[in-house]
Each structure stands twice: as structure tokens, then as C-alpha cells.
mmCIF file with all atom_site columns, C-alpha atoms in Angstrom:
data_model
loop_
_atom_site.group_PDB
_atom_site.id
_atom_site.type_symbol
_atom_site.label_atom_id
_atom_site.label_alt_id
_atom_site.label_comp_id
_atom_site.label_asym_id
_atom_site.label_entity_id
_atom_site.label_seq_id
_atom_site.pdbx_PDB_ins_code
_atom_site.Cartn_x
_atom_site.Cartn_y
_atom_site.Cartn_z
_atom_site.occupancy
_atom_site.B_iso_or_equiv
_atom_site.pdbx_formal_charge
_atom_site.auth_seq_id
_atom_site.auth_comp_id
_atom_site.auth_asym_id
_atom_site.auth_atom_id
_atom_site.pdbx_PDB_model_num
ATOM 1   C CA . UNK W 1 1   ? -20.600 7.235   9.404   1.00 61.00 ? 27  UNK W CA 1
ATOM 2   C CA . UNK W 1 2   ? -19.148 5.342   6.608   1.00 63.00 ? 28  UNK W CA 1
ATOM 3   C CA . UNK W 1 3   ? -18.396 6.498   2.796   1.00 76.00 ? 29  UNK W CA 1
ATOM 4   C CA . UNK W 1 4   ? -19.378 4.763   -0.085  1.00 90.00 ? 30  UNK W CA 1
ATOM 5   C CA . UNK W 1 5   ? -17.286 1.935   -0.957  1.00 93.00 ? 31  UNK W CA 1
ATOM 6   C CA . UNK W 1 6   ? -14.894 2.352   -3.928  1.00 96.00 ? 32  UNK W CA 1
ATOM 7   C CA . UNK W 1 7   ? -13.891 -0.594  -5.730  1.00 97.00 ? 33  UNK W CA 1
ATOM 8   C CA . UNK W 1 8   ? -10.290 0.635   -7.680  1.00 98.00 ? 34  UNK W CA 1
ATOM 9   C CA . UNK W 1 9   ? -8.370  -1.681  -9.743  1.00 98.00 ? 35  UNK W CA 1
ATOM 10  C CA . UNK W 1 10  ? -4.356  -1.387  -8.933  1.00 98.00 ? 36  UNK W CA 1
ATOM 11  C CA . UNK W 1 11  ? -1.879  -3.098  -11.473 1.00 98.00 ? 37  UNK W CA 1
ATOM 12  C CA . UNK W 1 12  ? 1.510   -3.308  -12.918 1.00 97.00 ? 38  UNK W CA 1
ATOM 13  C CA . UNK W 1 13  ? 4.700   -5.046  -14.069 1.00 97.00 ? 39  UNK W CA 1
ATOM 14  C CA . UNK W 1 14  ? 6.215   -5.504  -10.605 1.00 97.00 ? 40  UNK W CA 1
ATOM 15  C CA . UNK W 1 15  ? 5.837   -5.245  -6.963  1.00 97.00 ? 41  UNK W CA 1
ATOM 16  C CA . UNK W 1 16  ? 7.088   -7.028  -4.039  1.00 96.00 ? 42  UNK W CA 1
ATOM 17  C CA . UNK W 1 17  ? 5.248   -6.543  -0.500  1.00 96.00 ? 43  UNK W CA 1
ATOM 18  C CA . UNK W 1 18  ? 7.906   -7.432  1.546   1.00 93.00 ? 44  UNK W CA 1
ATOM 19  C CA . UNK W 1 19  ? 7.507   -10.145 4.476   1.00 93.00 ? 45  UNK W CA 1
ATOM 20  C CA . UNK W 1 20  ? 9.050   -8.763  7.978   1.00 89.00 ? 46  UNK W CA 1
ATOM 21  C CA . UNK W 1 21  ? 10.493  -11.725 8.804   1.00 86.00 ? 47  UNK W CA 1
ATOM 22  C CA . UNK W 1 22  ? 12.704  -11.839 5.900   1.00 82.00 ? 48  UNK W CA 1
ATOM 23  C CA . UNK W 1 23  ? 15.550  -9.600  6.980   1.00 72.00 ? 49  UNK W CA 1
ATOM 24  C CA . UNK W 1 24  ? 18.382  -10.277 4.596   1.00 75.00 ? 50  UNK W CA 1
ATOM 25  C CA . UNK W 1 25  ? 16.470  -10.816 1.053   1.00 85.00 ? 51  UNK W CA 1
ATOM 26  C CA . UNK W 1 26  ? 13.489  -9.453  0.143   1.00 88.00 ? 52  UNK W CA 1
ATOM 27  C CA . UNK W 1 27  ? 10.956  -11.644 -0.334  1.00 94.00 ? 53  UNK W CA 1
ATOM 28  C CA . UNK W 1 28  ? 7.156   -10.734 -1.359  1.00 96.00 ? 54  UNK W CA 1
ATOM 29  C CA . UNK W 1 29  ? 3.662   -11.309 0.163   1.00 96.00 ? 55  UNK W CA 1
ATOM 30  C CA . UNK W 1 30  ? 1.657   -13.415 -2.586  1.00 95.00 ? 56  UNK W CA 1
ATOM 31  C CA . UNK W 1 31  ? -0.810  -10.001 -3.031  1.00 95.00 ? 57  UNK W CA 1
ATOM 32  C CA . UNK W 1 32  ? -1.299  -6.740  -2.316  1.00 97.00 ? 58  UNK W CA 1
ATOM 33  C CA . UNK W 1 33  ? -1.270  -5.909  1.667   1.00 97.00 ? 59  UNK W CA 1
ATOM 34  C CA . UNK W 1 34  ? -3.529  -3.736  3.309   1.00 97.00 ? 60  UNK W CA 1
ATOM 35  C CA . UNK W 1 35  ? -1.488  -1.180  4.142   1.00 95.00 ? 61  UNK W CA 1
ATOM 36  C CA . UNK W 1 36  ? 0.539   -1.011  0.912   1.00 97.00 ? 62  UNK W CA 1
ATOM 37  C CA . UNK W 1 37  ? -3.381  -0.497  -1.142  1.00 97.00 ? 63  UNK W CA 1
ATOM 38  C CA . UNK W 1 38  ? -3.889  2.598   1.727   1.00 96.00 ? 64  UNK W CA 1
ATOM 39  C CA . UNK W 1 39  ? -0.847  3.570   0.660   1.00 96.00 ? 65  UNK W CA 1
ATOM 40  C CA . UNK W 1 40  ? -1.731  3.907   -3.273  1.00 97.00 ? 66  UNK W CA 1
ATOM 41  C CA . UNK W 1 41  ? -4.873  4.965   -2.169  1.00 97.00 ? 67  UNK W CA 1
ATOM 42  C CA . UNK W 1 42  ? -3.480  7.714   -0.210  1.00 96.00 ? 68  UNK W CA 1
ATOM 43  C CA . UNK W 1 43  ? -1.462  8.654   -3.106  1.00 97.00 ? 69  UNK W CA 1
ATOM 44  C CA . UNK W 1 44  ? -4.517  9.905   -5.428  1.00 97.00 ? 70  UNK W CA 1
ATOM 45  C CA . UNK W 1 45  ? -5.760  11.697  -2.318  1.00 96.00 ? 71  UNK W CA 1
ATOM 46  C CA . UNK W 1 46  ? -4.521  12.064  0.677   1.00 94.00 ? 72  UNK W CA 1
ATOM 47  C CA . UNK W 1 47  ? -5.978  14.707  3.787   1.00 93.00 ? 73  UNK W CA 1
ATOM 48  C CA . UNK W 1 48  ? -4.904  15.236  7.487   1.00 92.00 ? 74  UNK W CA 1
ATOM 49  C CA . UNK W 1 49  ? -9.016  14.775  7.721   1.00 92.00 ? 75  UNK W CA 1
ATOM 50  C CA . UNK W 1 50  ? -9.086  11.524  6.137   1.00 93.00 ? 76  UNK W CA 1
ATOM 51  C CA . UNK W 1 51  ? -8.209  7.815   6.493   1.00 93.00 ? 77  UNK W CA 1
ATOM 52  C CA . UNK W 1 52  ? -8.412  5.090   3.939   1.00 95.00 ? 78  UNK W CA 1
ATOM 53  C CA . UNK W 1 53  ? -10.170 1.958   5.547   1.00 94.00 ? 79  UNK W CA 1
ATOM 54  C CA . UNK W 1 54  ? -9.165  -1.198  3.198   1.00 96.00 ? 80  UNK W CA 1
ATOM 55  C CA . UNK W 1 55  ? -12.504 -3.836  3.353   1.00 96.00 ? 81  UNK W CA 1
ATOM 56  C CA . UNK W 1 56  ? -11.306 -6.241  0.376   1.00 97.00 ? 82  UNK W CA 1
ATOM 57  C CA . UNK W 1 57  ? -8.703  -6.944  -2.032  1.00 98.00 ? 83  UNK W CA 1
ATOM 58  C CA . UNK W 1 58  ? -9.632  -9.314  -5.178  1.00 98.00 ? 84  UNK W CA 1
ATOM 59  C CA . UNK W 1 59  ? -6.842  -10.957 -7.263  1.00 98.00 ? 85  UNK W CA 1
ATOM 60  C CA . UNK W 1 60  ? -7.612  -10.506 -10.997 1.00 98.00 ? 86  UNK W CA 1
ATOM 61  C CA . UNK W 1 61  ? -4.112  -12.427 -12.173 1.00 97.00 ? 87  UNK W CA 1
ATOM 62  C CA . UNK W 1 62  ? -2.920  -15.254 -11.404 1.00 96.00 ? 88  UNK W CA 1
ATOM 63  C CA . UNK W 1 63  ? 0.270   -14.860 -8.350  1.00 97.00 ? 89  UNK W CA 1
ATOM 64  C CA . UNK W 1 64  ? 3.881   -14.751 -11.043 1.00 97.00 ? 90  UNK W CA 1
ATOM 65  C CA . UNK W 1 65  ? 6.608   -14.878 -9.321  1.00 97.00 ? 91  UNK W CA 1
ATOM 66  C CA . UNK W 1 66  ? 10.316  -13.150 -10.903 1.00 97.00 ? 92  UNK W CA 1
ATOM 67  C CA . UNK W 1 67  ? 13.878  -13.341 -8.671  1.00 94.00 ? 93  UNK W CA 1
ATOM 68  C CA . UNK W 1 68  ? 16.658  -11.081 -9.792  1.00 91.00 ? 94  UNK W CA 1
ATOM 69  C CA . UNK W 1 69  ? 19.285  -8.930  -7.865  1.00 86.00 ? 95  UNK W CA 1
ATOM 70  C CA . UNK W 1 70  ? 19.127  -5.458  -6.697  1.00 79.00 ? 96  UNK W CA 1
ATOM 71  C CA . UNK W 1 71  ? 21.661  -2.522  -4.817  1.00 74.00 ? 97  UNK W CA 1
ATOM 72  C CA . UNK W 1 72  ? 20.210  -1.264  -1.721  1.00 72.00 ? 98  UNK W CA 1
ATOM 73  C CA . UNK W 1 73  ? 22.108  0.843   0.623   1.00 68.00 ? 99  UNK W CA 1
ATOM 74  C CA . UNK W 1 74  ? 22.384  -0.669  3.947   1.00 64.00 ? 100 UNK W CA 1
ATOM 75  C CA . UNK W 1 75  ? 21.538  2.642   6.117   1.00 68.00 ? 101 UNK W CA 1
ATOM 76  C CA . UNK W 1 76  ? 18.453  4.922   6.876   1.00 68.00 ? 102 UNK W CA 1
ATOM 77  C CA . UNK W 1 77  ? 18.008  8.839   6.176   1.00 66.00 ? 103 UNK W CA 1
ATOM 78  C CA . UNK W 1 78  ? 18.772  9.785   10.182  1.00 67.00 ? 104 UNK W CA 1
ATOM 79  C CA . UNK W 1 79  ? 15.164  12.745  9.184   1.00 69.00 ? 105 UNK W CA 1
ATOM 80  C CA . UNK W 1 80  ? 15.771  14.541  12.480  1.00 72.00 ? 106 UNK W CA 1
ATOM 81  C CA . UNK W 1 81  ? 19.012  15.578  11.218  1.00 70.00 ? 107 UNK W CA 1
ATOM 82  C CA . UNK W 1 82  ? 17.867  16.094  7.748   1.00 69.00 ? 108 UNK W CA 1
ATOM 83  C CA . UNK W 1 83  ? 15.035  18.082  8.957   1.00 72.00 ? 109 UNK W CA 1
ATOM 84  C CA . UNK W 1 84  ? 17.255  20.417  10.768  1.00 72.00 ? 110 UNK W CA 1
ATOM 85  C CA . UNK W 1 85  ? 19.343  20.595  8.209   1.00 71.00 ? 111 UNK W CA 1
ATOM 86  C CA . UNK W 1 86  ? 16.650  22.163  5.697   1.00 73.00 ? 112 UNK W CA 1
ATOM 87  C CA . UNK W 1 87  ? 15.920  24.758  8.714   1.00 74.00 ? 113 UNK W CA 1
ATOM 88  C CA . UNK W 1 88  ? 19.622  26.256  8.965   1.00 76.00 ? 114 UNK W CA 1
ATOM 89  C CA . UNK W 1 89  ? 21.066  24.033  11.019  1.00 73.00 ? 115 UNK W CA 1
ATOM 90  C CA . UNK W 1 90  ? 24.013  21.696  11.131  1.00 71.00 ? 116 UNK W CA 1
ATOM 91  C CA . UNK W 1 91  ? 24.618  19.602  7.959   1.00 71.00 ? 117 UNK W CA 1
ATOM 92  C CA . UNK W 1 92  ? 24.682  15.770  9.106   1.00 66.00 ? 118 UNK W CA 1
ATOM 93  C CA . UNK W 1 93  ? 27.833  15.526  6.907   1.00 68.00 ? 119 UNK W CA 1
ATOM 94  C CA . UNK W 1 94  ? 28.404  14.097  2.615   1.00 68.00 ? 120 UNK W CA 1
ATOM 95  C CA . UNK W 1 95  ? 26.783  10.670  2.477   1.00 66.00 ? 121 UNK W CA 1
ATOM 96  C CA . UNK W 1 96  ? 28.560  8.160   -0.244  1.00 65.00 ? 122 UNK W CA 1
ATOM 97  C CA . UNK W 1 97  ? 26.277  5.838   -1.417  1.00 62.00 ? 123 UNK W CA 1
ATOM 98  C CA . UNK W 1 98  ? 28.620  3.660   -2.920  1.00 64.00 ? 124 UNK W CA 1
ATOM 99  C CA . UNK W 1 99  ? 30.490  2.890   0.597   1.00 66.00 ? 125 UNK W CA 1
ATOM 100 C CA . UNK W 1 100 ? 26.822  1.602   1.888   1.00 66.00 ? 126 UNK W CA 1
ATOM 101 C CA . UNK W 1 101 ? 25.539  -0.598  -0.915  1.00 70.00 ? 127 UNK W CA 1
ATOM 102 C CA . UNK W 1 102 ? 24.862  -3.958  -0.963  1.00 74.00 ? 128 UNK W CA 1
ATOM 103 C CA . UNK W 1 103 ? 23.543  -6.668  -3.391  1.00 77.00 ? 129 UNK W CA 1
ATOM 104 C CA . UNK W 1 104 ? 20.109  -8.042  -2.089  1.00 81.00 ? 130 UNK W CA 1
ATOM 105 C CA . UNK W 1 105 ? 18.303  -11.041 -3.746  1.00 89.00 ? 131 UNK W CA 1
ATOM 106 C CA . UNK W 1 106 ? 14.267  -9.851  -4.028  1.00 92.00 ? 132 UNK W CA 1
ATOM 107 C CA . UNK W 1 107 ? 12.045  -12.609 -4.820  1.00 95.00 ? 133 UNK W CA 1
ATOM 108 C CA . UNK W 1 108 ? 8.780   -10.248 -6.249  1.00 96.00 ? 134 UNK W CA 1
ATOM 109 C CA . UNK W 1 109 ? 5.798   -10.138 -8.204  1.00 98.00 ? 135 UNK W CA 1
ATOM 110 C CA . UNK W 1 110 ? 5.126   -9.567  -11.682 1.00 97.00 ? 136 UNK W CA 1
ATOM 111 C CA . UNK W 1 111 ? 2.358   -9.019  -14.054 1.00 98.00 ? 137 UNK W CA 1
ATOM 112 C CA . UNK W 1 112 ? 0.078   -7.876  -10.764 1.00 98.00 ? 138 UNK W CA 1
ATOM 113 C CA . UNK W 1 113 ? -3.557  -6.838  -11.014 1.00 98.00 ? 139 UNK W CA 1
ATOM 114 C CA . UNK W 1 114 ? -5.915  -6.505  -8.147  1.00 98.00 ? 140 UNK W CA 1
ATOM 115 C CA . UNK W 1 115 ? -9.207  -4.887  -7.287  1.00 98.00 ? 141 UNK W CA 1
ATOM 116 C CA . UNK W 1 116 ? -9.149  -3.217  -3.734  1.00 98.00 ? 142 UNK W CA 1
ATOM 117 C CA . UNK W 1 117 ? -12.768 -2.368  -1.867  1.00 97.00 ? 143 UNK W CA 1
ATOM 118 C CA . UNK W 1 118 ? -12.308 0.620   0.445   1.00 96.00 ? 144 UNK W CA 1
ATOM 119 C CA . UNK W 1 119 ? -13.957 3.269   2.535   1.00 95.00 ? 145 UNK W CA 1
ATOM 120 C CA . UNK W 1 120 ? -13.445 6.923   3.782   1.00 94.00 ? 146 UNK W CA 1
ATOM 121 C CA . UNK W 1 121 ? -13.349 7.758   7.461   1.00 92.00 ? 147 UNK W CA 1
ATOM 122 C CA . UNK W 1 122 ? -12.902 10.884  9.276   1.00 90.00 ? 148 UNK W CA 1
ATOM 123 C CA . UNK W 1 123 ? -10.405 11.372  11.429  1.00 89.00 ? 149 UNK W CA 1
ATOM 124 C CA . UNK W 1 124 ? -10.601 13.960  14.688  1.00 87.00 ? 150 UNK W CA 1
ATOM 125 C CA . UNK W 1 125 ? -8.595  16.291  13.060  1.00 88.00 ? 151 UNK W CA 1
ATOM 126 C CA . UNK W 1 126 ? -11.615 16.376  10.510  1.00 88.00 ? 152 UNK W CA 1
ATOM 127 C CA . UNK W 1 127 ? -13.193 20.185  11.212  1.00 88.00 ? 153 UNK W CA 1
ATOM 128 C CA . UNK W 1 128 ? -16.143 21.455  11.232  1.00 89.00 ? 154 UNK W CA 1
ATOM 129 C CA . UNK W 1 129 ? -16.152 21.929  6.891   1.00 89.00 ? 155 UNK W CA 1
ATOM 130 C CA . UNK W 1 130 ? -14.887 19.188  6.158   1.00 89.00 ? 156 UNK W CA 1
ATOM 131 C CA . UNK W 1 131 ? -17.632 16.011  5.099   1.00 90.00 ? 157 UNK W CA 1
ATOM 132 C CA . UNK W 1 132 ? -17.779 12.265  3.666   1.00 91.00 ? 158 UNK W CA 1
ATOM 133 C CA . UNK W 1 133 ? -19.499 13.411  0.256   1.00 92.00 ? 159 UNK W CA 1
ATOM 134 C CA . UNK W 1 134 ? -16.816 16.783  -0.629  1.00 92.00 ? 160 UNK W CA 1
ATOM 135 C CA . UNK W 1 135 ? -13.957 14.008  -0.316  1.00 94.00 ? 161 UNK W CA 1
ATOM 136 C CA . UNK W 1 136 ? -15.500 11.147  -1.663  1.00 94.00 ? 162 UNK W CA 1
ATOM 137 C CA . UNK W 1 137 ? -16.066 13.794  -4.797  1.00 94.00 ? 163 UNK W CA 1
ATOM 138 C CA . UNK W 1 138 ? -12.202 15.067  -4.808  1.00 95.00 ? 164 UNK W CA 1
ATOM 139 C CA . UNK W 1 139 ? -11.600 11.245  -5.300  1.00 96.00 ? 165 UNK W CA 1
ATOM 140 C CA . UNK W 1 140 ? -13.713 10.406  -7.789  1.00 95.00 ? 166 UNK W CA 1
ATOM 141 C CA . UNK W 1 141 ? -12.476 13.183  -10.452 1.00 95.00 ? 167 UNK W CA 1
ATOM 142 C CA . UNK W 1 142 ? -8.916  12.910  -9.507  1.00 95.00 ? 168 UNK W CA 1
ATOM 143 C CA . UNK W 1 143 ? -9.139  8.830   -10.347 1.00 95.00 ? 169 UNK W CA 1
ATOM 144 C CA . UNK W 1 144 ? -11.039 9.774   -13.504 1.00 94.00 ? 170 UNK W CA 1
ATOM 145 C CA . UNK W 1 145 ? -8.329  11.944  -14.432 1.00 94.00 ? 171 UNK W CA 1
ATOM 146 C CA . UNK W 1 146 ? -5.483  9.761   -13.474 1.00 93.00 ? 172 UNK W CA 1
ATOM 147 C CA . UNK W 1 147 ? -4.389  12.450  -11.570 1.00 93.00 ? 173 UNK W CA 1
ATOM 148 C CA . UNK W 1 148 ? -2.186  11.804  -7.626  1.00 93.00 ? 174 UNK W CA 1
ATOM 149 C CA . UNK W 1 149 ? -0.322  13.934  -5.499  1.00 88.00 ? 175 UNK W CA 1
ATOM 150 C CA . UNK W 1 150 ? 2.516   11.366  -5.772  1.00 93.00 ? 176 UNK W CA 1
ATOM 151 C CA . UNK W 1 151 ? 3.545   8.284   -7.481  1.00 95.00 ? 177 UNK W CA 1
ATOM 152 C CA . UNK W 1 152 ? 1.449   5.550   -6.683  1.00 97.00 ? 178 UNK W CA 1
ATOM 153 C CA . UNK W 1 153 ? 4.113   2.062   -6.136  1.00 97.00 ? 179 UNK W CA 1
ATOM 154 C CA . UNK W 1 154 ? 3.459   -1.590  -5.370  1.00 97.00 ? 180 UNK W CA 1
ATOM 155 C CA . UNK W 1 155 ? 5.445   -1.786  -2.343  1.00 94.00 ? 181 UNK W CA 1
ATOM 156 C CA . UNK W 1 156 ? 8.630   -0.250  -3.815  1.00 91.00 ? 182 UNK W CA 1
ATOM 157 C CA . UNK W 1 157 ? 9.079   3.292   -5.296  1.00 90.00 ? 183 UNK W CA 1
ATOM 158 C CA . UNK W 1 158 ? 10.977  1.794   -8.517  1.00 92.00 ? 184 UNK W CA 1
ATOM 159 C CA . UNK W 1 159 ? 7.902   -0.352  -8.917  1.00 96.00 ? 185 UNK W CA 1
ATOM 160 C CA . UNK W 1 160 ? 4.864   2.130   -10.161 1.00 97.00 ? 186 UNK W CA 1
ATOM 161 C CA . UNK W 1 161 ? 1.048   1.182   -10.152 1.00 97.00 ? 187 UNK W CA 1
ATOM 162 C CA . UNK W 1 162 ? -1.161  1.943   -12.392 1.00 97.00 ? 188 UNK W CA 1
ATOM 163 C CA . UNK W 1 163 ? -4.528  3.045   -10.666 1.00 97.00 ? 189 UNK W CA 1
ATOM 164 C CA . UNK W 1 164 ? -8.077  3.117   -12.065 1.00 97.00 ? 190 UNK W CA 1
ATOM 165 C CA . UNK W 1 165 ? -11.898 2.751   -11.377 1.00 96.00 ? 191 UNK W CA 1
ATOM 166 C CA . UNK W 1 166 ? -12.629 -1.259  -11.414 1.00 97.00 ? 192 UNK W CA 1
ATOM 167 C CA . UNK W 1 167 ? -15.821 -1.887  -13.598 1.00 95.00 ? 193 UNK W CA 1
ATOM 168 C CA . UNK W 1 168 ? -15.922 -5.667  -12.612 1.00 95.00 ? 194 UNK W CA 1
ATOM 169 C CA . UNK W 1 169 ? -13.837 -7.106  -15.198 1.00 95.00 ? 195 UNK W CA 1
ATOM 170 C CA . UNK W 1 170 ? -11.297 -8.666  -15.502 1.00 96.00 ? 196 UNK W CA 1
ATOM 171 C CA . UNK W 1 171 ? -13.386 -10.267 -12.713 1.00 97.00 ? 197 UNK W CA 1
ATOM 172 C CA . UNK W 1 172 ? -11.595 -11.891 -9.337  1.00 97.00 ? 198 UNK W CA 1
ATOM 173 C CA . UNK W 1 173 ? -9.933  -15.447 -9.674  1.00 96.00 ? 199 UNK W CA 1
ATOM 174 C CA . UNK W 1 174 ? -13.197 -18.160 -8.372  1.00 92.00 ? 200 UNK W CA 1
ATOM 175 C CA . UNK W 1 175 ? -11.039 -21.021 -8.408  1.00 89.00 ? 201 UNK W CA 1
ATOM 176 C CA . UNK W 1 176 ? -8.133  -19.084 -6.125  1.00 94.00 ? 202 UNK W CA 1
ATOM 177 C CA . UNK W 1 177 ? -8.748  -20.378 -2.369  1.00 96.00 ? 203 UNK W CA 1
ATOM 178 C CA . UNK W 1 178 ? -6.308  -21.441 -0.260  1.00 96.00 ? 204 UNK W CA 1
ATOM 179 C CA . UNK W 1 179 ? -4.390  -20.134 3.664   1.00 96.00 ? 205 UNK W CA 1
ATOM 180 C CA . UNK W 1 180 ? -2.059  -16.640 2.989   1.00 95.00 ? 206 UNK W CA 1
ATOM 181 C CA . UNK W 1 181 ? -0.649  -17.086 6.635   1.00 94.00 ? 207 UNK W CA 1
ATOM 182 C CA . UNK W 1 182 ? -0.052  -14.360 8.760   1.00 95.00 ? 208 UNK W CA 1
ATOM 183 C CA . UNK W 1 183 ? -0.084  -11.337 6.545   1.00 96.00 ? 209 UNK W CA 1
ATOM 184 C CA . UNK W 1 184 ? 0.830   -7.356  7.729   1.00 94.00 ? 210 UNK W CA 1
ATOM 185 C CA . UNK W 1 185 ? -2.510  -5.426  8.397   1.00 94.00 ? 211 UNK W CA 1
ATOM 186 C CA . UNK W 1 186 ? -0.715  -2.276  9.160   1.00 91.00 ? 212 UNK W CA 1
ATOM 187 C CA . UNK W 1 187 ? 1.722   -0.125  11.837  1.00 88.00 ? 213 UNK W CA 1
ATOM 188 C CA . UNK W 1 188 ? 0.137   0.842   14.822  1.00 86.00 ? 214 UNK W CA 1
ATOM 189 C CA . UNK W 1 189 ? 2.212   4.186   15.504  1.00 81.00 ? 215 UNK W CA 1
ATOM 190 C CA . UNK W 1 190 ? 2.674   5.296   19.030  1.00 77.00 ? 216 UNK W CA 1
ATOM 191 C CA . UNK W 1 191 ? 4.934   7.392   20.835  1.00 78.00 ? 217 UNK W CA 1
ATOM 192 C CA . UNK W 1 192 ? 8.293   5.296   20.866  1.00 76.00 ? 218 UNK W CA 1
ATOM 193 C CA . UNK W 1 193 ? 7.193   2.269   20.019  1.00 81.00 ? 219 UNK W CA 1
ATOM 194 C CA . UNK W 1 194 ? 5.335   1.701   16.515  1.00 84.00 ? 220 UNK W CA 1
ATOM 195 C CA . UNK W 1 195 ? 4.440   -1.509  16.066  1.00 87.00 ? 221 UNK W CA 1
ATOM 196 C CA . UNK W 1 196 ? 3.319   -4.072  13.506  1.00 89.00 ? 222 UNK W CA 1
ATOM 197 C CA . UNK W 1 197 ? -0.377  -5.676  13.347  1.00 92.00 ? 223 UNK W CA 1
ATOM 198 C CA . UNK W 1 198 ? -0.882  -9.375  11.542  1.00 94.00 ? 224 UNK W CA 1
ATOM 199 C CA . UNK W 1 199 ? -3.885  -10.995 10.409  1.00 95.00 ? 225 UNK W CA 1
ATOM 200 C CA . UNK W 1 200 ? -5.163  -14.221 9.476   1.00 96.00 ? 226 UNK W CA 1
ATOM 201 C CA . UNK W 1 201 ? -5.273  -13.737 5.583   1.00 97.00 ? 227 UNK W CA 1
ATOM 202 C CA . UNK W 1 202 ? -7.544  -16.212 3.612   1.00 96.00 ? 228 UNK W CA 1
ATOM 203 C CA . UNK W 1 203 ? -8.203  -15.880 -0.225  1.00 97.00 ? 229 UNK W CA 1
ATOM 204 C CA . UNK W 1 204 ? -11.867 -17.211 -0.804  1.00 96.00 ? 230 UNK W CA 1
ATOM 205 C CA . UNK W 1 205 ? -12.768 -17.550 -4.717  1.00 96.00 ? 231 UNK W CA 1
ATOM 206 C CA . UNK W 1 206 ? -10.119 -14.951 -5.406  1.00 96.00 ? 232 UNK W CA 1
ATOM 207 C CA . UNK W 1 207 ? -10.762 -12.318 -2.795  1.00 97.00 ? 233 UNK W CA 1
ATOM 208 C CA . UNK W 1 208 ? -9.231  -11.618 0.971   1.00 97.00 ? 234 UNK W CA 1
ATOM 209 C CA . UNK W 1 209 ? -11.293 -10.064 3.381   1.00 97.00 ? 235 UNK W CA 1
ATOM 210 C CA . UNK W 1 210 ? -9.671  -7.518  5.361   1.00 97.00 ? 236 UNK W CA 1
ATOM 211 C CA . UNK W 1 211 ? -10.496 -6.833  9.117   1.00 94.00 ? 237 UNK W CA 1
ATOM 212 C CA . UNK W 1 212 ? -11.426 -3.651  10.416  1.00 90.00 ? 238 UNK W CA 1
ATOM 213 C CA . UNK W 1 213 ? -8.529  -1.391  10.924  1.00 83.00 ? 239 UNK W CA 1
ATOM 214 C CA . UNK W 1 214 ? -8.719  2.308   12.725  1.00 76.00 ? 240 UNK W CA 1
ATOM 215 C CA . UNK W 1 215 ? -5.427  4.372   13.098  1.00 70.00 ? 241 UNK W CA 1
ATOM 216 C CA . UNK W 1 216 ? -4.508  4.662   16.746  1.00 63.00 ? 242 UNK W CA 1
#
């Protein structure tokens, strides 16, 4: 059974959701994907017994676009090794940053503000204690407090969101309807092989309704 739906406003000075099939420069979706509002969702609360199910994101500003420059380091944290390393074991060696970087135009977002409809589901490692109502209450005071068990970010960790309850203003964009394209629903994660889900994104009268999504 279905949660409540919680409507939470998500804003901030910058963001970039970046397309896949960009894979030199970064360049940004024109709003907030599903998976990237899960994942500031997820970051107020976040349980092994729960999953965020994203119904509806409404665009409150209109889409500003900013270009500038950034370092990024061309390689990935190899985590098996890092993990071992934290349990005693050997040290994948002295990383140099500076010997991996390189200068990456991002086309992003600025001045972002949407309103994002979602819905708690139990998972099966939900047990026999856990219910809808104890973590739809765990929510509620920890967004009335402001208070997350990490940084909330639109799509990049130097880029943080501010998170709230959404009352209904500033209300969603009417005269905002036009195609999105393909846009990223999420990762479907399976044993060697994860693999990314699209969707036909259309923004009606300022909102884009999202499909049904279960994890795997």
C-alpha cells in the first residue's frame, strides 16, 4: 500500500543533471530528474526498509541556463580497494590529483526551484516493525527541522539544495509546455550489469509526470 504523497519544494543557485550522452562536457537536463529528486529525498531520510517513488516534478522558475569551466579528475575511486584498505589490508597506493585533472566545460542550471510529488514504499527488507505511517512521521519532523543525514545536491555535491515542505506557492509555471526528450528515469542495478532506464519526459502547464518506477 501506498504513503501519502509529499509535495517538497527543492531549490538553489546551481545544479546541472547531467545528460549520458554527453561524455566530454557536462551538459544539464532542463529540470530536475527523477532519480536525482530520490536522491535529495533520500538525503533527509533514507532506510534499508524504504524507497522513494518520484510521481511529479513541477517547475516553479523559469529554466536559466550559466556555462563556465570546472577541474574534474579524469579517474574513479577503484571502492573494492578502498574498502579493503579501511579493513587492514593493502593500501591501493598515494593518488595525485593534480596528475589526473582536467578542465571540463559544464553547461548547468541556475536560479533552480522545483516542487517534487512523491511516495513511500516498502521494500522486502522492510520487517515485521517497520510501517508506512512511523516513516512517513520520521520525514515529516526531520523536513520541518531542516534536518538530513547528508547534504542534499542538485546533481553535483558542490551544488547544495535547499529542501522544504511546498505550500503551493510559488505555484508551477501554466504557460511551460513543450517535448523534454528522452530524459534518465533511473539505474536499474543488477548483478554485473547496471543499467540506465529513459522516459518520454513531457512538461504540461509546468509539471512532468513521472512513470512508475520500482527498484529491481
Amino acid at each position: 500500500m501506498p504513503s501519502n504523497v509529499f509535495q517538497v519544494r527543492i531549490r538553489g543557485d546551481l545544479a546541472c543533471f547531467t545528460r549520458p550522452e554527453f561524455k566530454t562536457e557536462r551538459v544539464s537536463y532542463d529540470l530536475i530528474t527523477p532519480s536525482a529528486a530520490r536522491g535529495v529525498l533520500e538525503a533527509v531520510l533514507w532506510k534499508p526498509a524504504i524507497f522513494w517513488s518520484v510521481r511529479r516534478i513541477m517547475l516553479l522558475a523559469p529554466v536559466r541556463y550559466t556555462q563556465f569551466k570546472r577541474n574534474e579528475v579524469n579517474s574513479r575511486v577503484n571502492t573494492q580497494a578502498a574498502g579493503s584498505a579501511s579493513r587492514g589490508g593493502a593500501s591501493p597506493g598515494d593518488y595525485f590529483a593534480g596528475d589526473d585533472r582536467a578542465q571540463r566545460n559544464t553547461m548547468a542550471l541556475r536560479d533552480v526551484d522545483y516542487a517534487v510529488e512523491a511516495e513511500i514504499v516498502l521494500t522486502p527488507r522492510a520487517g515485521p516493525e517497520d510501517n508506512l505511517r512511523k516513516f512517513e512521521e520520521m520525514f515529516e519532523r526531520r523536513l520541518e527541522r531542516g534536518q538530513f543525514h547528508m547534504q542534499p545536491y542538485l546533481g553535483c555535491r558542490e551544488f547544495p539544495a535547499i529542501v522544504e515542505r511546498y505550500t503551493g506557492t510559488p505555484p508551477p509555471l501554466a504557460g511551460e509546455t513543450r517535448p523534454l526528450g528522452f530524459m534518465l528515469h533511473d539505474i536499474r542495478f543488477a548483478p554485473g550489469r547496471n543499467e540506465a532506464v529513459f522516459f518520454d519526459a513531457r512538461l504540461r502547464n509546468g509539471a512532468v509526470d513521472v512513470p512508475e518506477w520500482r527498484p529491481a
